[in-house]
Amino acid sequence: MIIQKPKGTKDLLPEDTYKLQYIEKKISRLFENYGFREIRVPVFEHTELFNRGVGETTDVVQKEMYTFDDKGGRSITLRPEGTAGTVRAYLENGMASRPSPVKLWYNMAMYRYENVQKGRLREFHQIGLELIGSDSYLADVETILIAKRIFDSLNIKNIKINLNSIGCPKCRGEYQKALKEFIGKNINDYCDDCKNRFEKNPMRILDCKQEKCKKFNVGAPMMLDYLCDECKEHFENVKRSLKEQNVDFAIDSGIVRGLDYYTKTVFEFIDEESGLTVLGGGRYDGLVQELGGSPTPAIGFATGVERLMEMVEASLGDKIEERKPDLYIVSSGEKETKVAVEIAEGLRDKDIFVERDLLERSFNSQMKYSDKIGAKKLIVIGENELESGTVKIKDMKTGKTQDSKLDVNEIYSKIK
Ligand code: HAM
């Protein structure tokens, strides 16, 4: 019996990887144009990093982490997201002393034990960025402009940008009081997780996925109505500047985000077709300090690559072309094949994509194979060609042929 992949994981086959590579190249180039540099951090970290960073009362930490004890008895967790690890690396590697802001991006696999459904996997990938060291609204705007540009550059149109502010620890006290008053009326009927969160972190109750809790949450007070002057001014500046840059967005006061580190501006990009959030992010001014650094504001986002791929499939699918062989060399016989190998290697030295037979098949089978793999041109090296020192370069689309010396440089000049 063939062993199957674990639930919630995906194989990405060559028919799709070239599209992924296209997306990755576009986005990394785009990030570079804004001065972001790539970081790679471990797949697993000490569990404590996520407990402290993401927050003990979040679904991610309480229900979704792949946590295990390693053979040395340490509690280890596969990263469920990239921000905590990136900030850990920023601190551990003394990046706080680099010119500010520090701008980092990543493309990494993430692991969450979720209920698997469309667009929700247990191993998925995020491309994201973190801008560490600026408390200015300018950083929020730049971050959202970059996020928007990802979709523009991939010709994705049906995307909605939702924005909210969830304030700072200063304005949260007042809000949490009002929220607890509201939720308190029905708290005995909420799920056990929510009952637990009521004292520890009542805002998390707004993120509960249970239907009955969602119902009770309708009409709950919104953080947006409780912002302190500083948060209010910050949010006003973000909105004004986004409008000046012609960014279409809507305010969604219901966005709370699933991770505890957020402060002030939060945003989600929604695929209007599927309703799924394809990109999420926001400001996290307290996280660097929470993880042992000095108070340092920061903001970032991550896009779910699998969800993005679905959208790209619809917008660009057949316009992204896979590279096809520039030339197929048919040969048979030891002497002829020796020359075929030399010509192929010589052309590859010049960055040409060449295929040739590796199965010692007949001329006919080689021809058929070259057709199946979509080779653009073909040459045959047989006894006659060796003798005359010439070949015919056949264009597989038009069927036309061109004469050439059996010589790497001349073949190159005719097919490049
Ligand atoms: P997040 O909203 O948890 O944020 O995840 C970001 C994106 O990852 C989501 O919008 C979604 O597209 C994708 N995603 C999340 N979970 C899954 C899943 N189970 N299957 C497939 N795709 C998924 C974060 O992770 C933050 N670290 C983003 C951030 C960076 N905030 C500041 N900096």
Short mmCIF file of C-alpha atoms and ligand atoms in Angstrom, two decimals:
data_model
loop_
_atom_site.label_atom_id
_atom_site.label_comp_id
_atom_site.label_asym_id
_atom_site.label_seq_id
_atom_site.Cartn_x
_atom_site.Cartn_y
_atom_site.Cartn_z
CA MET A 1 0.00 0.00 0.00
CA ILE A 2 1.22 3.49 -0.79
CA ILE A 3 1.66 5.67 2.28
CA GLN A 4 -0.40 8.85 2.02
CA LYS A 5 0.55 12.34 3.09
CA PRO A 6 -0.76 13.58 6.46
CA LYS A 7 -4.12 15.38 6.45
CA GLY A 8 -3.81 19.09 5.79
CA THR A 9 -0.56 18.87 3.84
CA LYS A 10 -0.10 19.31 0.11
CA ASP A 11 2.27 18.09 -2.57
CA LEU A 12 3.21 20.78 -5.01
CA LEU A 13 3.93 19.16 -8.37
CA PRO A 14 6.12 20.56 -11.16
CA GLU A 15 2.98 21.70 -13.05
CA ASP A 16 2.46 24.17 -10.21
CA THR A 17 5.90 24.88 -8.78
CA TYR A 18 6.85 27.03 -11.75
CA LYS A 19 3.83 29.22 -11.01
CA LEU A 20 4.88 29.42 -7.39
CA GLN A 21 8.39 30.38 -8.48
CA TYR A 22 6.90 33.14 -10.62
CA ILE A 23 4.97 34.50 -7.63
CA GLU A 24 7.97 34.22 -5.33
CA LYS A 25 10.22 36.07 -7.77
CA LYS A 26 7.68 38.85 -8.23
CA ILE A 27 7.17 39.33 -4.52
CA SER A 28 10.82 39.12 -3.48
CA ARG A 29 11.72 41.67 -6.14
CA LEU A 30 8.90 43.91 -4.93
CA PHE A 31 10.06 43.64 -1.29
CA GLU A 32 13.61 44.42 -2.40
CA ASN A 33 12.39 47.57 -4.14
CA TYR A 34 11.23 48.76 -0.72
CA GLY A 35 14.52 47.86 0.99
CA PHE A 36 13.48 44.62 2.70
CA ARG A 37 16.03 41.80 3.02
CA GLU A 38 15.29 38.11 3.46
CA ILE A 39 15.57 36.31 6.78
CA ARG A 40 15.22 32.58 7.44
CA VAL A 41 14.57 31.31 10.93
CA PRO A 42 14.20 27.75 12.30
CA VAL A 43 11.14 25.63 11.60
CA PHE A 44 11.01 24.84 15.33
CA GLU A 45 11.49 27.08 18.34
CA HIS A 46 11.16 26.80 22.10
CA THR A 47 7.44 26.60 22.86
CA GLU A 48 7.76 29.50 25.26
CA LEU A 49 8.46 31.86 22.35
CA PHE A 50 4.95 31.39 20.98
CA ASN A 51 3.28 31.21 24.40
CA ARG A 52 4.71 34.63 25.17
CA GLY A 53 4.75 36.08 21.67
CA VAL A 54 1.46 34.91 20.17
CA GLY A 55 -0.39 34.75 23.51
CA GLU A 56 -1.58 31.93 25.81
CA THR A 57 -5.27 32.62 25.29
CA THR A 58 -5.19 32.54 21.47
CA ASP A 59 -6.59 29.60 19.50
CA VAL A 60 -3.21 29.25 17.85
CA VAL A 61 -1.45 28.55 21.16
CA GLN A 62 -4.29 26.74 22.92
CA LYS A 63 -5.40 24.44 20.11
CA GLU A 64 -3.29 24.61 17.01
CA MET A 65 0.38 24.21 17.84
CA TYR A 66 2.45 21.17 16.94
CA THR A 67 4.22 20.87 20.28
CA PHE A 68 6.36 17.98 21.46
CA ASP A 69 9.19 17.21 23.87
CA ASP A 70 12.46 16.51 22.09
CA LYS A 71 14.79 13.73 23.20
CA GLY A 72 16.44 16.15 25.61
CA GLY A 73 13.10 16.87 27.28
CA ARG A 74 12.73 20.42 25.89
CA SER A 75 9.32 21.59 24.78
CA ILE A 76 9.58 22.39 21.08
CA THR A 77 6.95 23.83 18.73
CA LEU A 78 6.80 23.93 14.94
CA ARG A 79 6.34 27.60 14.06
CA PRO A 80 2.66 28.48 13.58
CA GLU A 81 3.60 31.93 12.24
CA GLY A 82 6.68 33.97 11.37
CA THR A 83 6.60 37.14 13.45
CA ALA A 84 7.67 35.70 16.83
CA GLY A 85 10.65 33.84 15.33
CA THR A 86 11.70 36.87 13.31
CA VAL A 87 11.61 39.13 16.37
CA ARG A 88 13.49 36.49 18.37
CA ALA A 89 16.18 36.41 15.67
CA TYR A 90 16.24 40.23 15.55
CA LEU A 91 16.98 40.33 19.28
CA GLU A 92 19.29 37.34 19.49
CA ASN A 93 21.47 38.61 16.63
CA GLY A 94 21.77 42.15 17.94
CA MET A 95 19.89 43.58 14.97
CA ALA A 96 18.48 46.28 17.22
CA SER A 97 21.80 48.12 16.80
CA ARG A 98 21.47 48.21 12.99
CA PRO A 99 20.26 51.34 11.23
CA SER A 100 16.56 51.71 11.97
CA PRO A 101 14.06 50.65 10.74
CA VAL A 102 15.17 47.07 10.24
CA LYS A 103 13.25 45.66 7.28
CA LEU A 104 12.99 41.89 6.92
CA TRP A 105 10.98 39.53 4.76
CA TYR A 106 10.48 35.77 4.73
CA ASN A 107 8.97 32.91 2.79
CA MET A 108 8.45 30.01 5.15
CA ALA A 109 6.33 26.94 5.91
CA MET A 110 4.04 27.26 8.94
CA TYR A 111 2.27 24.57 10.98
CA ARG A 112 -1.14 24.78 12.64
CA TYR A 113 -3.31 21.89 13.76
CA GLU A 114 -6.51 23.31 12.26
CA ASN A 115 -9.79 21.87 11.08
CA VAL A 116 -8.86 21.20 7.49
CA GLN A 117 -11.11 22.78 4.89
CA LYS A 118 -10.82 24.79 1.69
CA GLY A 119 -7.96 27.25 2.10
CA ARG A 120 -7.13 25.96 5.57
CA LEU A 121 -4.18 23.60 5.81
CA ARG A 122 -2.01 22.20 8.58
CA GLU A 123 1.21 22.85 6.68
CA PHE A 124 0.98 26.07 4.72
CA HIS A 125 3.35 28.79 3.58
CA GLN A 126 3.52 32.47 4.31
CA ILE A 127 5.37 35.21 2.52
CA GLY A 128 5.58 38.12 4.89
CA LEU A 129 7.55 41.08 6.09
CA GLU A 130 8.38 42.83 9.33
CA LEU A 131 9.34 46.49 9.61
CA ILE A 132 10.91 46.96 13.03
CA GLY A 133 11.71 50.31 14.65
CA SER A 134 9.17 52.85 13.43
CA ASP A 135 6.14 54.08 15.34
CA SER A 136 5.16 56.49 12.57
CA TYR A 137 1.93 56.12 10.60
CA LEU A 138 4.22 56.31 7.55
CA ALA A 139 5.37 52.75 8.31
CA ASP A 140 1.74 51.56 8.41
CA VAL A 141 1.02 53.19 5.08
CA GLU A 142 4.18 51.86 3.42
CA THR A 143 3.37 48.35 4.67
CA ILE A 144 -0.18 48.47 3.32
CA LEU A 145 1.06 49.90 -0.01
CA ILE A 146 3.46 46.97 -0.36
CA ALA A 147 0.70 44.48 0.50
CA LYS A 148 -1.57 46.05 -2.10
CA ARG A 149 1.18 45.98 -4.68
CA ILE A 150 1.49 42.19 -4.30
CA PHE A 151 -2.03 41.82 -5.69
CA ASP A 152 -1.58 44.51 -8.34
CA SER A 153 1.61 42.88 -9.60
CA LEU A 154 -0.21 39.55 -9.95
CA ASN A 155 -3.16 41.13 -11.71
CA ILE A 156 -5.55 40.15 -8.90
CA LYS A 157 -8.53 42.48 -8.91
CA ASN A 158 -11.23 41.09 -6.62
CA ILE A 159 -9.55 41.95 -3.36
CA LYS A 160 -10.96 43.96 -0.49
CA ILE A 161 -8.82 45.78 2.06
CA ASN A 162 -10.28 45.95 5.57
CA LEU A 163 -8.74 48.15 8.21
CA ASN A 164 -9.20 48.61 11.94
CA SER A 165 -7.41 49.96 14.97
CA ILE A 166 -7.33 47.88 18.13
CA GLY A 167 -5.63 50.53 20.25
CA CYS A 168 -2.83 50.20 22.74
CA PRO A 169 -2.56 48.98 26.35
CA LYS A 170 -3.35 52.56 27.47
CA CYS A 171 -6.81 52.65 25.89
CA ARG A 172 -7.62 48.99 26.38
CA GLY A 173 -8.45 49.21 30.09
CA GLU A 174 -11.55 51.28 29.56
CA TYR A 175 -12.59 49.15 26.60
CA GLN A 176 -12.12 45.84 28.37
CA LYS A 177 -14.34 47.09 31.18
CA ALA A 178 -17.13 47.84 28.71
CA LEU A 179 -16.59 44.57 26.88
CA LYS A 180 -16.73 42.52 30.07
CA GLU A 181 -19.91 44.27 31.07
CA PHE A 182 -21.46 43.31 27.72
CA ILE A 183 -20.20 39.73 27.61
CA GLY A 184 -20.75 39.19 31.33
CA LYS A 185 -24.51 39.16 30.79
CA ASN A 186 -24.28 35.83 28.93
CA ILE A 187 -20.92 34.49 30.05
CA ASN A 188 -22.44 31.31 31.51
CA ASP A 189 -23.67 30.35 28.04
CA TYR A 190 -20.38 30.92 26.23
CA CYS A 191 -18.03 27.99 25.43
CA ASP A 192 -15.51 26.89 28.07
CA ASP A 193 -12.61 28.57 26.25
CA CYS A 194 -14.42 31.88 26.31
CA LYS A 195 -15.31 31.50 29.99
CA ASN A 196 -11.62 31.02 30.57
CA ARG A 197 -10.71 34.06 28.49
CA PHE A 198 -13.21 36.27 30.26
CA GLU A 199 -10.83 37.18 33.09
CA LYS A 200 -7.52 36.65 31.30
CA ASN A 201 -8.12 38.32 27.93
CA PRO A 202 -11.76 39.21 27.13
CA MET A 203 -10.88 40.61 23.68
CA ARG A 204 -10.04 37.07 22.55
CA ILE A 205 -13.71 36.14 23.01
CA LEU A 206 -14.47 38.28 19.95
CA ASP A 207 -12.30 35.94 17.89
CA CYS A 208 -14.10 32.74 18.99
CA LYS A 209 -15.15 30.54 16.07
CA GLN A 210 -18.03 28.79 17.93
CA GLU A 211 -21.40 29.74 16.47
CA LYS A 212 -23.14 30.28 19.82
CA CYS A 213 -20.35 32.60 21.07
CA LYS A 214 -20.43 34.50 17.77
CA LYS A 215 -24.16 35.09 18.29
CA PHE A 216 -23.70 36.47 21.78
CA ASN A 217 -20.92 38.73 20.47
CA VAL A 218 -23.23 40.60 18.08
CA GLY A 219 -23.49 44.20 19.19
CA ALA A 220 -20.42 44.06 21.45
CA PRO A 221 -18.63 47.38 22.05
CA MET A 222 -15.88 48.12 19.50
CA MET A 223 -12.31 49.07 20.35
CA LEU A 224 -12.53 51.77 17.70
CA ASP A 225 -14.90 53.74 19.96
CA TYR A 226 -12.46 53.65 22.88
CA LEU A 227 -9.18 54.75 21.24
CA CYS A 228 -7.00 57.14 23.24
CA ASP A 229 -5.99 60.42 21.58
CA GLU A 230 -2.66 59.08 20.40
CA CYS A 231 -4.17 55.97 18.81
CA LYS A 232 -6.96 58.02 17.29
CA GLU A 233 -4.54 60.48 15.70
CA HIS A 234 -2.35 57.65 14.44
CA PHE A 235 -5.34 55.94 12.82
CA GLU A 236 -6.60 59.20 11.29
CA ASN A 237 -3.16 59.75 9.72
CA VAL A 238 -3.09 56.22 8.33
CA LYS A 239 -6.53 56.62 6.76
CA ARG A 240 -5.81 60.08 5.35
CA SER A 241 -2.51 59.03 3.84
CA LEU A 242 -3.97 55.86 2.31
CA LYS A 243 -6.70 57.95 0.70
CA GLU A 244 -4.06 60.34 -0.64
CA GLN A 245 -2.37 57.33 -2.23
CA ASN A 246 -5.70 56.24 -3.76
CA VAL A 247 -5.91 53.04 -1.76
CA ASP A 248 -9.46 51.73 -1.54
CA PHE A 249 -10.18 50.35 1.91
CA ALA A 250 -13.09 49.81 4.28
CA ILE A 251 -13.15 50.13 8.04
CA ASP A 252 -14.10 46.86 9.67
CA SER A 253 -14.35 47.44 13.40
CA GLY A 254 -14.84 43.69 13.84
CA ILE A 255 -11.24 42.79 12.96
CA VAL A 256 -9.51 41.59 16.14
CA ARG A 257 -6.89 39.25 14.56
CA GLY A 258 -6.06 35.87 16.00
CA LEU A 259 -2.74 36.74 17.63
CA ASP A 260 -2.26 38.71 20.83
CA TYR A 261 0.64 40.94 19.87
CA TYR A 262 -1.28 43.44 17.77
CA THR A 263 -1.70 47.12 18.68
CA LYS A 264 -3.17 50.06 16.77
CA THR A 265 -3.52 49.43 13.02
CA VAL A 266 -4.61 45.97 11.88
CA PHE A 267 -5.65 44.96 8.37
CA GLU A 268 -6.88 42.04 6.32
CA PHE A 269 -7.03 41.54 2.57
CA ILE A 270 -10.06 39.48 1.61
CA ASP A 271 -10.52 37.41 -1.53
CA GLU A 272 -14.00 38.56 -2.54
CA GLU A 273 -14.60 35.34 -4.45
CA SER A 274 -13.97 32.87 -1.63
CA GLY A 275 -14.35 35.23 1.32
CA LEU A 276 -11.01 33.97 2.66
CA THR A 277 -8.42 36.27 4.20
CA VAL A 278 -5.46 36.04 1.89
CA LEU A 279 -3.23 38.48 3.79
CA GLY A 280 -3.27 39.72 7.35
CA GLY A 281 -1.13 41.94 9.47
CA GLY A 282 -0.78 44.93 11.67
CA ARG A 283 1.26 46.87 14.15
CA TYR A 284 2.76 45.12 17.18
CA ASP A 285 4.42 47.77 19.30
CA GLY A 286 4.76 45.62 22.41
CA LEU A 287 6.20 42.37 21.04
CA VAL A 288 9.91 43.24 20.95
CA GLN A 289 9.76 44.23 24.62
CA GLU A 290 7.62 41.20 25.48
CA LEU A 291 10.39 39.00 24.05
CA GLY A 292 13.10 40.69 26.11
CA GLY A 293 14.16 43.68 23.98
CA SER A 294 13.79 47.36 24.71
CA PRO A 295 10.49 48.98 23.72
CA THR A 296 10.48 48.96 19.91
CA PRO A 297 7.48 49.59 17.67
CA ALA A 298 6.98 47.35 14.64
CA ILE A 299 4.51 46.41 11.93
CA GLY A 300 4.20 43.61 9.40
CA PHE A 301 1.99 41.24 7.46
CA ALA A 302 1.94 37.80 5.93
CA THR A 303 0.10 36.40 2.95
CA GLY A 304 -0.94 32.76 2.73
CA VAL A 305 0.84 31.40 -0.31
CA GLU A 306 -1.65 28.58 -1.02
CA ARG A 307 -4.55 31.03 -0.93
CA LEU A 308 -2.62 33.45 -3.10
CA MET A 309 -1.84 30.66 -5.59
CA GLU A 310 -5.57 29.97 -6.02
CA MET A 311 -6.14 33.62 -6.89
CA VAL A 312 -3.19 33.74 -9.26
CA GLU A 313 -4.49 30.63 -10.97
CA ALA A 314 -7.68 32.52 -11.75
CA SER A 315 -6.00 35.78 -12.74
CA LEU A 316 -2.87 34.70 -14.59
CA GLY A 317 -2.95 30.86 -14.70
CA ASP A 318 -2.20 30.16 -18.36
CA LYS A 319 -0.25 33.38 -18.86
CA ILE A 320 2.59 32.15 -16.68
CA GLU A 321 4.60 29.93 -18.95
CA GLU A 322 6.88 27.14 -17.91
CA ARG A 323 10.29 27.09 -19.51
CA LYS A 324 10.45 24.53 -22.32
CA PRO A 325 13.56 22.95 -23.84
CA ASP A 326 15.19 25.25 -26.40
CA LEU A 327 16.62 22.24 -28.14
CA TYR A 328 16.28 18.48 -28.23
CA ILE A 329 19.23 16.50 -29.57
CA VAL A 330 18.37 13.14 -31.08
CA SER A 331 21.30 10.76 -31.36
CA SER A 332 22.02 7.11 -31.60
CA GLY A 333 25.27 5.17 -31.67
CA GLU A 334 28.26 5.64 -29.40
CA LYS A 335 30.25 8.12 -31.53
CA GLU A 336 27.19 10.20 -32.36
CA THR A 337 26.05 10.29 -28.75
CA LYS A 338 29.50 11.41 -27.60
CA VAL A 339 29.18 14.41 -29.92
CA ALA A 340 25.57 14.97 -28.77
CA VAL A 341 26.77 15.14 -25.15
CA GLU A 342 29.51 17.63 -26.11
CA ILE A 343 27.10 19.85 -28.02
CA ALA A 344 24.51 19.70 -25.22
CA GLU A 345 27.08 20.57 -22.54
CA GLY A 346 28.51 23.38 -24.70
CA LEU A 347 25.06 24.89 -25.14
CA ARG A 348 24.26 24.55 -21.42
CA ASP A 349 27.48 26.48 -20.75
CA LYS A 350 25.73 29.28 -22.65
CA ASP A 351 22.56 28.94 -20.54
CA ILE A 352 20.55 27.05 -23.15
CA PHE A 353 17.95 24.46 -22.03
CA VAL A 354 18.87 21.24 -23.81
CA GLU A 355 17.37 17.77 -23.50
CA ARG A 356 18.63 14.53 -24.98
CA ASP A 357 18.01 10.84 -24.74
CA LEU A 358 18.98 9.05 -21.53
CA LEU A 359 17.28 5.74 -22.26
CA GLU A 360 19.11 4.69 -25.43
CA ARG A 361 15.81 4.78 -27.30
CA SER A 362 15.25 4.57 -31.05
CA PHE A 363 15.27 7.72 -33.24
CA ASN A 364 11.50 7.52 -33.47
CA SER A 365 10.88 7.27 -29.75
CA GLN A 366 13.25 10.17 -29.15
CA MET A 367 11.31 12.28 -31.67
CA LYS A 368 8.02 11.44 -29.95
CA TYR A 369 9.46 12.25 -26.53
CA SER A 370 10.85 15.61 -27.72
CA ASP A 371 7.35 16.46 -28.92
CA LYS A 372 5.74 15.45 -25.61
CA ILE A 373 8.07 17.65 -23.57
CA GLY A 374 7.45 20.59 -25.91
CA ALA A 375 11.00 21.12 -27.23
CA LYS A 376 11.15 24.21 -29.44
CA LYS A 377 13.85 22.98 -31.80
CA LEU A 378 15.38 19.67 -32.66
CA ILE A 379 18.55 18.36 -34.24
CA VAL A 380 19.45 14.82 -35.18
CA ILE A 381 23.02 13.62 -34.87
CA GLY A 382 23.41 10.42 -36.83
CA GLU A 383 26.06 8.86 -39.04
CA ASN A 384 25.41 11.27 -41.93
CA GLU A 385 25.67 14.37 -39.75
CA LEU A 386 28.95 13.21 -38.24
CA GLU A 387 30.34 12.57 -41.70
CA SER A 388 29.22 15.87 -43.23
CA GLY A 389 29.83 17.94 -40.07
CA THR A 390 26.43 19.62 -40.56
CA VAL A 391 22.97 19.36 -38.97
CA LYS A 392 19.47 20.54 -39.73
CA ILE A 393 17.87 22.58 -36.94
CA LYS A 394 14.16 21.91 -37.10
CA ASP A 395 11.66 24.38 -35.68
CA MET A 396 9.04 22.15 -34.07
CA LYS A 397 6.24 24.66 -34.45
CA THR A 398 6.67 25.64 -38.12
CA GLY A 399 8.44 22.48 -39.28
CA LYS A 400 10.99 24.65 -41.11
CA THR A 401 14.64 23.64 -41.03
CA GLN A 402 17.86 25.58 -41.00
CA ASP A 403 21.33 24.28 -41.88
CA SER A 404 24.14 24.63 -39.40
CA LYS A 405 27.64 23.35 -38.91
CA LEU A 406 27.80 20.69 -36.21
CA ASP A 407 29.39 23.25 -33.93
CA VAL A 408 28.30 24.62 -30.57
CA ASN A 409 28.82 28.29 -31.43
CA GLU A 410 26.97 28.12 -34.73
CA ILE A 411 24.06 26.11 -33.32
CA TYR A 412 23.90 28.58 -30.43
CA SER A 413 23.79 31.59 -32.73
CA LYS A 414 20.90 30.01 -34.66
CA ILE A 415 18.70 28.96 -31.72
CA LYS A 416 19.27 31.65 -29.12
P1 HAM B 1 -2.35 35.29 10.21
O1 HAM B 1 -3.51 36.14 9.90
O2 HAM B 1 -2.51 34.25 11.27
O3 HAM B 1 -1.18 36.28 10.58
O4 HAM B 1 -1.87 34.57 8.91
C1 HAM B 1 -1.58 35.29 7.74
C2 HAM B 1 -2.14 34.60 6.52
O5 HAM B 1 -1.70 33.26 6.46
C3 HAM B 1 -3.65 34.48 6.53
O6 HAM B 1 -4.24 35.66 6.06
C4 HAM B 1 -3.88 33.33 5.56
O7 HAM B 1 -3.83 33.79 4.22
C5 HAM B 1 -2.68 32.45 5.82
N1 HAM B 1 -3.06 31.33 6.70
C6 HAM B 1 -3.20 31.35 8.04
N2 HAM B 1 -3.57 30.15 8.48
C7 HAM B 1 -3.66 29.33 7.41
C8 HAM B 1 -3.98 27.94 7.21
N3 HAM B 1 -4.27 27.14 8.22
N4 HAM B 1 -3.97 27.46 5.94
C9 HAM B 1 -3.65 28.26 4.90
N5 HAM B 1 -3.33 29.56 5.03
C10 HAM B 1 -3.33 30.09 6.26
C11 HAM B 1 0.07 35.90 10.95
O8 HAM B 1 0.47 34.76 10.91
C12 HAM B 1 0.96 37.06 11.32
N6 HAM B 1 2.27 36.53 11.73
C13 HAM B 1 1.08 38.06 10.19
C14 HAM B 1 1.93 39.21 10.58
C15 HAM B 1 3.20 39.47 10.24
N7 HAM B 1 1.55 40.20 11.38
C16 HAM B 1 2.55 41.04 11.55
N8 HAM B 1 3.57 40.59 10.87
#
